[in-house]
mmCIF file of C-alpha atoms and ligand atoms in Angstrom:
data_model
loop_
_atom_site.group_PDB
_atom_site.id
_atom_site.type_symbol
_atom_site.label_atom_id
_atom_site.label_comp_id
_atom_site.label_asym_id
_atom_site.label_seq_id
_atom_site.Cartn_x
_atom_site.Cartn_y
_atom_site.Cartn_z
ATOM 1 C CA MET A 30 21.468 -23.196 -13.582
ATOM 2 C CA ASN A 31 19.092 -21.057 -15.293
ATOM 3 C CA SER A 32 21.042 -18.378 -17.219
ATOM 4 C CA ILE A 33 18.446 -15.753 -16.335
ATOM 5 C CA MET A 34 18.874 -16.524 -12.598
ATOM 6 C CA GLU A 35 22.723 -16.653 -13.032
ATOM 7 C CA LYS A 36 22.574 -13.059 -14.629
ATOM 8 C CA PHE A 37 20.537 -11.775 -11.642
ATOM 9 C CA ASP A 38 22.913 -13.308 -9.209
ATOM 10 C CA LYS A 39 25.913 -11.863 -11.042
ATOM 11 C CA TYR A 40 24.524 -8.386 -11.847
ATOM 12 C CA VAL A 41 21.734 -7.597 -9.592
ATOM 13 C CA MET A 42 22.250 -6.392 -5.998
ATOM 14 C CA HIS A 43 21.390 -9.304 -3.568
ATOM 15 C CA SER A 44 18.908 -7.165 -1.684
ATOM 16 C CA TYR A 45 15.917 -9.590 -2.015
ATOM 17 C CA GLY A 46 15.297 -13.044 -1.203
ATOM 18 C CA ARG A 47 13.689 -14.438 -4.475
ATOM 19 C CA TYR A 48 11.895 -17.734 -5.135
ATOM 20 C CA PRO A 49 13.871 -19.556 -7.829
ATOM 21 C CA LEU A 50 11.479 -18.979 -10.726
ATOM 22 C CA VAL A 51 11.337 -16.696 -13.664
ATOM 23 C CA MET A 52 7.946 -15.011 -14.420
ATOM 24 C CA GLU A 53 7.339 -14.597 -18.147
ATOM 25 C CA ASN A 54 3.820 -13.261 -18.801
ATOM 26 C CA GLY A 55 0.467 -12.731 -17.175
ATOM 27 C CA GLU A 56 -3.149 -12.511 -18.221
ATOM 28 C CA GLY A 57 -5.985 -11.663 -15.876
ATOM 29 C CA ARG A 58 -5.534 -13.312 -12.521
ATOM 30 C CA PHE A 59 -2.949 -15.803 -13.861
ATOM 31 C CA CYS A 60 0.787 -15.714 -14.739
ATOM 32 C CA GLU A 61 3.060 -18.051 -16.301
ATOM 33 C CA ASP A 62 6.798 -18.795 -15.749
ATOM 34 C CA GLU A 63 9.313 -19.695 -18.415
ATOM 35 C CA ASN A 64 8.306 -23.296 -18.287
ATOM 36 C CA LYS A 65 4.684 -22.499 -19.067
ATOM 37 C CA LYS A 66 3.608 -23.385 -15.526
ATOM 38 C CA LYS A 67 0.548 -21.484 -14.547
ATOM 39 C CA TYR A 68 0.054 -19.633 -11.219
ATOM 40 C CA ILE A 69 -3.176 -18.237 -9.729
ATOM 41 C CA ASP A 70 -2.389 -14.737 -8.316
ATOM 42 C CA PHE A 71 -3.310 -13.971 -4.740
ATOM 43 C CA GLY A 72 -0.550 -11.325 -4.225
ATOM 44 C CA SER A 73 -0.977 -9.011 -7.362
ATOM 45 C CA GLY A 74 2.693 -8.111 -7.129
ATOM 46 C CA ILE A 75 2.180 -6.833 -3.445
ATOM 47 C CA GLY A 76 -1.104 -5.247 -4.046
ATOM 48 C CA VAL A 77 0.025 -3.330 -7.286
ATOM 49 C CA ASN A 78 -1.790 -5.132 -10.245
ATOM 50 C CA SER A 79 -5.243 -4.079 -8.960
ATOM 51 C CA LEU A 80 -6.908 -4.912 -12.230
ATOM 52 C CA GLY A 81 -4.923 -8.246 -12.651
ATOM 53 C CA PHE A 82 -2.280 -8.841 -15.366
ATOM 54 C CA CYS A 83 -2.584 -6.769 -18.513
ATOM 55 C CA ASP A 84 -6.178 -5.669 -18.268
ATOM 56 C CA GLU A 85 -7.367 -4.649 -21.737
ATOM 57 C CA LYS A 86 -8.618 -1.273 -21.143
ATOM 58 C CA TRP A 87 -5.812 -0.538 -18.749
ATOM 59 C CA SER A 88 -3.231 -1.662 -21.218
ATOM 60 C CA ASP A 89 -4.729 0.193 -24.140
ATOM 61 C CA ALA A 90 -4.748 3.433 -22.057
ATOM 62 C CA VAL A 91 -1.086 3.005 -21.160
ATOM 63 C CA CYS A 92 0.051 2.009 -24.683
ATOM 64 C CA ASP A 93 -1.944 4.888 -26.343
ATOM 65 C CA GLN A 94 -0.304 7.239 -23.835
ATOM 66 C CA VAL A 95 3.212 5.837 -24.630
ATOM 67 C CA LYS A 96 2.579 6.611 -28.248
ATOM 68 C CA THR A 97 1.203 10.114 -27.707
ATOM 69 C CA LEU A 98 3.476 11.644 -25.026
ATOM 70 C CA GLN A 99 5.523 9.622 -22.513
ATOM 71 C CA HIS A 100 6.918 12.447 -20.397
ATOM 72 C CA ASN A 101 7.490 16.164 -20.442
ATOM 73 C CA SER A 102 8.419 17.312 -16.935
ATOM 74 C CA ASN A 103 6.452 19.287 -14.444
ATOM 75 C CA TYR A 104 7.346 22.534 -16.268
ATOM 76 C CA TYR A 105 4.324 22.106 -18.415
ATOM 77 C CA TYR A 106 0.750 21.054 -18.013
ATOM 78 C CA THR A 107 -0.625 17.726 -19.416
ATOM 79 C CA ALA A 108 -4.308 16.836 -19.992
ATOM 80 C CA VAL A 109 -3.874 13.375 -18.740
ATOM 81 C CA GLN A 110 -2.555 14.621 -15.252
ATOM 82 C CA ALA A 111 -5.354 17.187 -14.971
ATOM 83 C CA GLU A 112 -7.905 14.524 -15.869
ATOM 84 C CA TYR A 113 -6.474 12.072 -13.043
ATOM 85 C CA ALA A 114 -6.008 14.818 -10.429
ATOM 86 C CA GLU A 115 -9.628 15.862 -10.770
ATOM 87 C CA LYS A 116 -10.950 12.179 -10.599
ATOM 88 C CA LEU A 117 -8.734 11.469 -7.723
ATOM 89 C CA CYS A 118 -9.680 14.516 -5.605
ATOM 90 C CA GLU A 119 -13.251 14.124 -6.431
ATOM 91 C CA THR A 120 -13.447 10.410 -5.570
ATOM 92 C CA THR A 121 -11.610 10.909 -2.249
ATOM 93 C CA GLY A 122 -12.914 14.433 -1.266
ATOM 94 C CA TYR A 123 -9.430 15.944 -0.983
ATOM 95 C CA GLU A 124 -8.460 19.499 -2.176
ATOM 96 C CA LYS A 125 -5.042 18.896 -3.873
ATOM 97 C CA VAL A 126 -2.707 16.122 -4.764
ATOM 98 C CA PHE A 127 1.137 15.933 -5.219
ATOM 99 C CA PHE A 128 2.172 13.149 -7.450
ATOM 100 C CA CYS A 129 5.390 11.143 -7.011
ATOM 101 C CA ASN A 130 6.575 7.539 -7.957
ATOM 102 C CA SER A 131 6.340 5.287 -4.890
ATOM 103 C CA GLY A 132 5.092 4.692 -1.449
ATOM 104 C CA ALA A 133 8.138 5.948 0.307
ATOM 105 C CA GLU A 134 8.071 9.002 -1.709
ATOM 106 C CA ALA A 135 4.531 9.833 -1.020
ATOM 107 C CA ASN A 136 5.291 9.422 2.638
ATOM 108 C CA GLU A 137 8.515 11.739 2.343
ATOM 109 C CA CYS A 138 6.031 14.425 0.907
ATOM 110 C CA ALA A 139 3.636 13.953 3.725
ATOM 111 C CA ILE A 140 6.491 14.109 6.390
ATOM 112 C CA LYS A 141 7.945 17.354 4.822
ATOM 113 C CA SER A 142 4.364 18.811 4.292
ATOM 114 C CA ALA A 143 3.413 18.304 7.964
ATOM 115 C CA ARG A 144 6.572 19.687 9.266
ATOM 116 C CA LYS A 145 6.138 22.749 7.021
ATOM 117 C CA TYR A 146 2.618 23.249 8.052
ATOM 118 C CA SER A 147 3.626 23.365 11.767
ATOM 119 C CA PHE A 148 6.706 25.575 10.949
ATOM 120 C CA ASP A 149 4.656 28.003 9.072
ATOM 121 C CA LYS A 150 2.155 28.380 11.779
ATOM 122 C CA TYR A 151 4.044 27.849 14.933
ATOM 123 C CA GLY A 152 7.914 28.112 14.101
ATOM 124 C CA MET A 153 10.584 25.829 15.105
ATOM 125 C CA GLY A 154 10.504 22.956 17.604
ATOM 126 C CA ARG A 155 7.107 21.454 16.596
ATOM 127 C CA HIS A 156 8.593 18.890 14.345
ATOM 128 C CA ASN A 157 8.006 15.453 15.902
ATOM 129 C CA ILE A 158 5.863 12.935 14.134
ATOM 130 C CA ILE A 159 4.268 10.086 16.103
ATOM 131 C CA THR A 160 4.211 6.776 14.277
ATOM 132 C CA LEU A 161 3.019 3.382 15.590
ATOM 133 C CA VAL A 162 4.962 0.404 16.769
ATOM 134 C CA ASN A 163 4.935 -2.341 14.047
ATOM 135 C CA SER A 164 4.185 0.241 11.287
ATOM 136 C CA PHE A 165 5.889 0.291 7.885
ATOM 137 C CA HIS A 166 6.270 3.500 5.983
ATOM 138 C CA GLY A 167 9.040 2.692 3.399
ATOM 139 C CA ARG A 168 12.755 2.287 2.849
ATOM 140 C CA THR A 169 14.129 5.749 2.488
ATOM 141 C CA MET A 170 16.019 7.440 5.411
ATOM 142 C CA ALA A 171 13.148 9.389 6.587
ATOM 143 C CA THR A 172 10.453 6.657 5.989
ATOM 144 C CA LEU A 173 12.805 4.131 7.612
ATOM 145 C CA SER A 174 13.149 6.313 10.506
ATOM 146 C CA ALA A 175 9.469 6.647 10.785
ATOM 147 C CA THR A 176 8.840 2.889 10.482
ATOM 148 C CA GLY A 177 8.242 1.609 14.106
ATOM 149 C CA GLN A 178 9.997 -1.635 13.726
ATOM 150 C CA ASP A 179 13.342 -2.231 15.530
ATOM 151 C CA VAL A 180 14.433 -4.777 12.812
ATOM 152 C CA PHE A 181 14.652 -1.954 10.319
ATOM 153 C CA HIS A 182 16.786 0.274 12.506
ATOM 154 C CA ASN A 183 20.072 -1.249 11.803
ATOM 155 C CA TYR A 184 23.231 -0.464 9.720
ATOM 156 C CA PHE A 185 22.350 3.052 8.407
ATOM 157 C CA PHE A 186 22.990 5.158 11.402
ATOM 158 C CA PRO A 187 22.377 7.879 12.154
ATOM 159 C CA PHE A 188 18.611 7.785 11.510
ATOM 160 C CA LEU A 189 16.513 10.961 11.241
ATOM 161 C CA GLU A 190 15.419 12.329 14.436
ATOM 162 C CA GLY A 191 11.849 13.544 15.015
ATOM 163 C CA PHE A 192 9.930 10.243 15.124
ATOM 164 C CA VAL A 193 8.373 8.911 18.242
ATOM 165 C CA ASN A 194 6.676 5.504 18.442
ATOM 166 C CA VAL A 195 3.446 4.758 20.173
ATOM 167 C CA ASN A 196 1.959 1.318 20.727
ATOM 168 C CA ALA A 197 -0.993 0.870 18.306
ATOM 169 C CA ASN A 198 -4.359 0.941 20.169
ATOM 170 C CA ASP A 199 -2.720 2.233 23.494
ATOM 171 C CA VAL A 200 -4.519 5.543 24.094
ATOM 172 C CA ASN A 201 -2.485 6.125 27.237
ATOM 173 C CA ASP A 202 0.783 5.858 25.561
ATOM 174 C CA LEU A 203 -0.611 8.113 22.812
ATOM 175 C CA LYS A 204 -1.814 10.856 25.366
ATOM 176 C CA GLU A 205 1.539 10.768 27.069
ATOM 177 C CA LYS A 206 3.620 11.373 23.891
ATOM 178 C CA LEU A 207 1.330 13.853 22.116
ATOM 179 C CA ASP A 208 2.968 16.913 23.523
ATOM 180 C CA ASP A 209 3.695 20.417 22.050
ATOM 181 C CA THR A 210 6.657 19.149 20.080
ATOM 182 C CA VAL A 211 4.408 16.979 17.863
ATOM 183 C CA CYS A 212 3.032 18.211 14.409
ATOM 184 C CA ALA A 213 1.588 15.004 13.148
ATOM 185 C CA VAL A 214 0.499 11.428 13.819
ATOM 186 C CA MET A 215 0.973 9.038 10.907
ATOM 187 C CA LEU A 216 -0.796 5.604 10.941
ATOM 188 C CA GLU A 217 -1.950 2.830 8.690
ATOM 189 C CA TYR A 218 -5.553 1.825 9.432
ATOM 190 C CA ILE A 219 -4.535 -1.726 8.741
ATOM 191 C CA GLN A 220 -0.786 -2.362 9.377
ATOM 192 C CA GLY A 221 0.255 -4.361 6.344
ATOM 193 C CA GLU A 222 3.878 -5.498 6.571
ATOM 194 C CA GLY A 223 3.425 -5.398 10.312
ATOM 195 C CA GLY A 224 1.040 -8.388 10.171
ATOM 196 C CA VAL A 225 -2.380 -7.232 8.543
ATOM 197 C CA ASN A 226 -3.633 -5.829 11.903
ATOM 198 C CA ALA A 227 -6.358 -3.302 11.647
ATOM 199 C CA LEU A 228 -6.528 -0.557 14.317
ATOM 200 C CA GLU A 229 -9.279 -0.458 16.899
ATOM 201 C CA GLN A 230 -12.009 2.046 16.222
ATOM 202 C CA ASP A 231 -11.721 3.582 19.769
ATOM 203 C CA PHE A 232 -8.117 4.178 19.223
ATOM 204 C CA VAL A 233 -8.651 5.830 15.875
ATOM 205 C CA ASP A 234 -11.328 7.944 17.416
ATOM 206 C CA GLU A 235 -8.995 9.173 20.108
ATOM 207 C CA VAL A 236 -6.191 10.086 17.735
ATOM 208 C CA TYR A 237 -8.477 12.181 15.554
ATOM 209 C CA ARG A 238 -10.013 13.675 18.657
ATOM 210 C CA LEU A 239 -6.810 14.660 20.463
ATOM 211 C CA CYS A 240 -5.102 15.864 17.209
ATOM 212 C CA ALA A 241 -8.097 18.092 16.372
ATOM 213 C CA GLU A 242 -7.664 19.606 19.807
ATOM 214 C CA LYS A 243 -4.074 20.483 19.409
ATOM 215 C CA ASP A 244 -4.018 21.298 15.632
ATOM 216 C CA ILE A 245 -1.900 18.196 15.089
ATOM 217 C CA LEU A 246 -2.139 16.603 11.660
ATOM 218 C CA VAL A 247 -3.253 13.213 10.992
ATOM 219 C CA ILE A 248 -1.499 11.348 8.098
ATOM 220 C CA ALA A 249 -3.017 8.181 6.816
ATOM 221 C CA ASP A 250 -0.574 5.928 5.078
ATOM 222 C CA GLU A 251 -3.020 4.204 2.694
ATOM 223 C CA ILE A 252 -0.343 3.033 0.410
ATOM 224 C CA GLN A 253 -1.518 -0.687 0.935
ATOM 225 C CA THR A 254 -5.066 0.023 2.117
ATOM 226 C CA GLY A 255 -6.049 2.561 -0.558
ATOM 227 C CA VAL A 256 -7.616 2.371 -4.011
ATOM 228 C CA GLY A 257 -10.225 -0.087 -3.202
ATOM 229 C CA ARG A 258 -8.225 -2.732 -1.532
ATOM 230 C CA THR A 259 -10.556 -2.868 1.462
ATOM 231 C CA GLY A 260 -13.863 -2.467 -0.490
ATOM 232 C CA LYS A 261 -13.870 1.284 -0.071
ATOM 233 C CA PHE A 262 -11.690 3.658 -2.139
ATOM 234 C CA LEU A 263 -9.842 4.569 1.108
ATOM 235 C CA ALA A 264 -9.866 2.420 4.245
ATOM 236 C CA GLY A 265 -10.419 5.527 6.432
ATOM 237 C CA GLU A 266 -14.130 5.285 5.159
ATOM 238 C CA HIS A 267 -14.506 2.158 7.316
ATOM 239 C CA PHE A 268 -13.401 4.265 10.479
ATOM 240 C CA GLY A 269 -15.570 7.304 9.472
ATOM 241 C CA LYS A 270 -12.429 9.364 9.158
ATOM 242 C CA LYS A 271 -10.648 11.584 6.651
ATOM 243 C CA ALA A 272 -7.021 12.317 7.477
ATOM 244 C CA ASP A 273 -5.490 15.737 6.804
ATOM 245 C CA ILE A 274 -2.946 13.985 4.533
ATOM 246 C CA THR A 275 -3.376 10.631 2.915
ATOM 247 C CA THR A 276 -0.691 8.844 1.033
ATOM 248 C CA LEU A 277 -1.378 6.262 -1.835
ATOM 249 C CA ALA A 278 0.895 4.162 -4.074
ATOM 250 C CA LYS A 279 0.886 0.336 -4.769
ATOM 251 C CA GLY A 280 -2.348 -0.378 -6.714
ATOM 252 C CA ILE A 281 -2.920 3.272 -7.741
ATOM 253 C CA ALA A 282 -1.828 3.061 -11.375
ATOM 254 C CA GLY A 283 -2.452 -0.833 -11.811
ATOM 255 C CA GLY A 284 1.175 -1.705 -12.174
ATOM 256 C CA ILE A 285 3.091 1.660 -13.280
ATOM 257 C CA PRO A 286 5.207 3.216 -10.528
ATOM 258 C CA MET A 287 3.211 6.040 -9.059
ATOM 259 C CA GLY A 288 2.580 7.638 -5.731
ATOM 260 C CA ALA A 289 0.175 10.382 -4.547
ATOM 261 C CA CYS A 290 -0.011 12.546 -1.486
ATOM 262 C CA LEU A 291 -3.417 13.963 -0.895
ATOM 263 C CA PHE A 292 -3.940 17.100 0.990
ATOM 264 C CA GLY A 293 -7.285 18.202 2.753
ATOM 265 C CA GLU A 294 -8.586 21.719 3.537
ATOM 266 C CA LYS A 295 -6.130 22.568 6.390
ATOM 267 C CA VAL A 296 -2.894 21.759 4.290
ATOM 268 C CA LYS A 297 -4.110 22.518 0.762
ATOM 269 C CA GLU A 298 -1.574 25.452 0.415
ATOM 270 C CA VAL A 299 1.311 24.122 2.240
ATOM 271 C CA LEU A 300 3.499 23.284 -0.519
ATOM 272 C CA THR A 301 4.652 26.339 -2.496
ATOM 273 C CA PRO A 302 7.002 26.613 -5.677
ATOM 274 C CA GLY A 303 10.306 25.230 -5.111
ATOM 275 C CA THR A 304 9.474 23.463 -1.714
ATOM 276 C CA HIS A 305 9.056 19.946 -3.253
ATOM 277 C CA GLY A 306 9.239 18.286 -6.546
ATOM 278 C CA SER A 307 9.831 15.135 -8.552
ATOM 279 C CA THR A 308 11.269 14.792 -12.055
ATOM 280 C CA PHE A 309 9.021 11.816 -12.866
ATOM 281 C CA GLY A 310 6.049 12.869 -10.622
ATOM 282 C CA GLY A 311 2.550 12.789 -12.435
ATOM 283 C CA ASN A 312 4.336 11.124 -15.427
ATOM 284 C CA PRO A 313 1.671 10.823 -18.292
ATOM 285 C CA ILE A 314 2.043 7.021 -18.532
ATOM 286 C CA ALA A 315 1.392 6.576 -14.925
ATOM 287 C CA CYS A 316 -1.607 8.998 -15.022
ATOM 288 C CA ALA A 317 -3.068 7.091 -17.868
ATOM 289 C CA GLY A 318 -2.768 3.762 -15.942
ATOM 290 C CA ALA A 319 -4.171 5.423 -12.841
ATOM 291 C CA ASN A 320 -7.151 6.844 -14.880
ATOM 292 C CA ALA A 321 -7.985 3.365 -16.142
ATOM 293 C CA VAL A 322 -7.904 2.075 -12.484
ATOM 294 C CA ILE A 323 -9.957 4.775 -10.992
ATOM 295 C CA ASP A 324 -12.660 4.406 -13.772
ATOM 296 C CA ARG A 325 -13.009 0.900 -13.080
ATOM 297 C CA LEU A 326 -13.251 1.290 -9.316
ATOM 298 C CA ASN A 327 -15.800 4.158 -9.900
ATOM 299 C CA SER A 328 -17.920 1.999 -12.220
ATOM 300 C CA ASP A 329 -21.260 0.774 -11.049
ATOM 301 C CA GLY A 330 -21.065 -1.624 -8.187
ATOM 302 C CA PHE A 331 -17.298 -2.444 -8.605
ATOM 303 C CA LEU A 332 -16.344 -1.778 -4.934
ATOM 304 C CA ASP A 333 -19.396 -3.603 -3.600
ATOM 305 C CA LYS A 334 -18.411 -6.568 -5.637
ATOM 306 C CA VAL A 335 -14.903 -6.303 -3.943
ATOM 307 C CA THR A 336 -16.682 -6.503 -0.534
ATOM 308 C CA LYS A 337 -18.699 -9.400 -1.557
ATOM 309 C CA LYS A 338 -15.696 -11.302 -2.892
ATOM 310 C CA ALA A 339 -13.911 -10.577 0.501
ATOM 311 C CA ILE A 340 -16.761 -12.061 2.497
ATOM 312 C CA TYR A 341 -16.675 -15.073 0.238
ATOM 313 C CA PHE A 342 -12.883 -15.425 0.791
ATOM 314 C CA ARG A 343 -13.074 -14.986 4.549
ATOM 315 C CA ASP A 344 -16.023 -17.360 5.046
ATOM 316 C CA LYS A 345 -14.178 -20.176 3.276
ATOM 317 C CA LEU A 346 -10.992 -19.493 5.281
ATOM 318 C CA ALA A 347 -12.892 -19.420 8.575
ATOM 319 C CA LYS A 348 -14.255 -22.774 7.903
ATOM 320 C CA CYS A 349 -10.787 -24.371 7.560
ATOM 321 C CA SER A 350 -9.794 -26.245 10.593
ATOM 322 C CA LYS A 351 -6.064 -25.212 10.337
ATOM 323 C CA VAL A 352 -6.992 -21.449 10.416
ATOM 324 C CA GLU A 353 -6.628 -19.989 13.852
ATOM 325 C CA SER A 354 -8.022 -16.435 12.713
ATOM 326 C CA VAL A 355 -8.436 -14.207 9.681
ATOM 327 C CA SER A 356 -7.525 -10.558 9.855
ATOM 328 C CA GLY A 357 -7.695 -7.321 7.770
ATOM 329 C CA ILE A 358 -10.453 -5.806 5.922
ATOM 330 C CA GLY A 359 -11.836 -6.567 2.550
ATOM 331 C CA LEU A 360 -9.239 -8.069 0.115
ATOM 332 C CA MET A 361 -6.329 -7.309 2.451
ATOM 333 C CA ILE A 362 -6.320 -10.670 4.288
ATOM 334 C CA GLY A 363 -4.127 -12.007 6.949
ATOM 335 C CA ILE A 364 -4.347 -15.655 8.094
ATOM 336 C CA THR A 365 -2.914 -16.899 11.232
ATOM 337 C CA LEU A 366 -2.215 -20.657 10.976
ATOM 338 C CA LYS A 367 -2.597 -22.999 13.931
ATOM 339 C CA SER A 368 0.839 -24.835 13.372
ATOM 340 C CA LYS A 369 2.373 -24.466 9.932
ATOM 341 C CA SER A 370 4.748 -21.482 9.152
ATOM 342 C CA ALA A 371 3.580 -18.977 6.743
ATOM 343 C CA GLY A 372 6.763 -19.050 4.786
ATOM 344 C CA ASP A 373 6.588 -22.842 4.355
ATOM 345 C CA VAL A 374 2.948 -22.576 3.072
ATOM 346 C CA ALA A 375 3.901 -19.702 0.679
ATOM 347 C CA LYS A 376 6.806 -22.000 -0.693
ATOM 348 C CA LYS A 377 4.423 -25.043 -0.987
ATOM 349 C CA ALA A 378 1.781 -22.790 -2.777
ATOM 350 C CA LEU A 379 4.286 -21.884 -5.260
ATOM 351 C CA GLU A 380 4.997 -25.466 -6.085
ATOM 352 C CA LYS A 381 1.270 -26.119 -6.582
ATOM 353 C CA GLY A 382 0.786 -22.979 -8.771
ATOM 354 C CA LEU A 383 -0.441 -20.286 -6.339
ATOM 355 C CA LEU A 384 1.089 -16.957 -5.474
ATOM 356 C CA VAL A 385 0.606 -15.807 -1.916
ATOM 357 C CA LEU A 386 2.565 -13.392 0.528
ATOM 358 C CA THR A 387 3.418 -13.351 4.075
ATOM 359 C CA ALA A 388 3.579 -10.671 6.653
ATOM 360 C CA LYS A 389 5.226 -11.563 9.969
ATOM 361 C CA ASN A 390 3.820 -14.933 10.988
ATOM 362 C CA LYS A 391 0.830 -14.652 8.720
ATOM 363 C CA VAL A 392 -0.076 -15.703 5.256
ATOM 364 C CA ARG A 393 -1.078 -12.576 3.327
ATOM 365 C CA LEU A 394 -3.503 -12.352 0.536
ATOM 366 C CA LEU A 395 -3.728 -9.202 -1.597
ATOM 367 C CA PRO A 396 -5.534 -10.614 -4.749
ATOM 368 C CA PRO A 397 -6.344 -8.599 -7.695
ATOM 369 C CA LEU A 398 -9.543 -6.614 -7.120
ATOM 370 C CA THR A 399 -10.965 -8.167 -10.349
ATOM 371 C CA ILE A 400 -10.648 -11.768 -9.129
ATOM 372 C CA ASP A 401 -13.798 -13.857 -9.585
ATOM 373 C CA ASP A 402 -15.325 -16.558 -7.449
ATOM 374 C CA SER A 403 -14.199 -19.462 -9.528
ATOM 375 C CA GLU A 404 -10.638 -18.229 -9.291
ATOM 376 C CA ILE A 405 -10.904 -17.612 -5.627
ATOM 377 C CA ASP A 406 -12.267 -21.325 -5.263
ATOM 378 C CA ASP A 407 -9.296 -22.703 -7.284
ATOM 379 C CA GLY A 408 -6.691 -20.768 -5.371
ATOM 380 C CA LEU A 409 -8.429 -21.650 -1.934
ATOM 381 C CA ASP A 410 -8.532 -25.238 -2.850
ATOM 382 C CA ILE A 411 -4.760 -25.184 -3.137
ATOM 383 C CA LEU A 412 -4.144 -23.071 -0.064
ATOM 384 C CA ILE A 413 -6.490 -25.130 2.157
ATOM 385 C CA GLU A 414 -5.117 -28.494 0.805
ATOM 386 C CA ILE A 415 -1.500 -27.208 1.920
ATOM 387 C CA MET A 416 -2.701 -26.022 5.257
ATOM 388 C CA GLU A 417 -4.549 -29.419 5.918
ATOM 389 C CA GLU A 418 -1.579 -31.486 4.750
ATOM 390 C CA GLU A 419 -0.119 -33.441 7.719
HETATM 391 C C1 PLP B 529 4.666 -0.616 0.545
HETATM 392 C C2 PLP B 529 4.373 0.310 1.531
HETATM 393 C C3 PLP B 529 5.282 1.541 1.589
HETATM 394 C C4 PLP B 529 6.368 1.671 0.777
HETATM 395 O O1 PLP B 529 6.084 1.860 -0.504
HETATM 396 P P1 PLP B 529 7.213 1.761 -1.753
HETATM 397 O O2 PLP B 529 6.518 1.905 -3.041
HETATM 398 O O3 PLP B 529 7.820 0.467 -1.760
HETATM 399 O O4 PLP B 529 8.240 2.806 -1.459
HETATM 400 C C5 PLP B 529 4.893 2.304 2.509
HETATM 401 N N1 PLP B 529 3.829 2.310 3.468
HETATM 402 C C6 PLP B 529 2.985 1.118 3.355
HETATM 403 C C7 PLP B 529 1.925 1.061 4.244
HETATM 404 C C8 PLP B 529 3.263 0.112 2.397
HETATM 405 O O5 PLP B 529 2.585 -0.957 2.403
#
């Protein structure tokens, strides 16, 4: 038994099912385990390493910041946080941002803010938040309660009240539940953990139309879909929509823990001093990483290239006889297989030097946004060979 794995088993809580391998280092779109075996990365650490492993400009920005000022609390201002806040708001068209350290925290902030917006304006009783069946919003008590999947609603009773689930793409169900106890509707444009399923345009249109009528906020959880993943900075752009509140995390800082909650015009004043906070939120190192990511995404033609790569990926997959269908948008790719199980394919891929993810019964790909065509070819050769094996 490998002593690293032994230490894990002995000392680290067994809350994850891990593959039996020890990752040691990474470069670009490849990483290497302790036996120097190389892997092509189609997972980017669950959509986190948006610029691949140890991108030069990104790591220089992060290392320079580490050597300048690593943290100083939110009692003071820092240039790096100011610079990133401006870039993020200007890129997304939002008015304000609150920084935190993870997706669940960004959603906590969105939930608190929606409730406070409604309380400030209408008083008590209008606190319910509609979330969708098959959604995933995080692992904290509130975000777990928000998550519309029964498998997550175990052990930790009692869950928070104030979350009502609606079936995705079911306008009648939505209309029925959108009563005067509701302050917000929270959605993922593409349900990620729920199986890489994009919402239908008509449903999204109806959510926005009905919410606008009743002054109900729309919260877009873009923790997985945001920051260029779909070929637009925000996936809402594909639907022609801008939510009142949008949450980001995962790929935002290229591998440094960070979350952000973006506020539009209506809610730009909702959080007042003392109503919310985070010790680490907006940490200078995270902001330095995030600056490097947003600069790259805003550089000439970068997001168009993401779209082109996504088309290339999808065309090749669609031609594979063992693929039933391909879902998602851009480089957020779900693959439904005709016969093989997604978990078996992921395991085989690992043996052959390719990292892929799964979501429900699908193989899920979230490659680094910087992947190039030859790397896509090499990875897909492995994946398609596995899918076509008898
Ligand atoms: C990953 C994810 C989260 C949770 O993010 P953490 O950083 O793990 O807390 C929430 N919502 C969506 C859509 C996600 O994909």
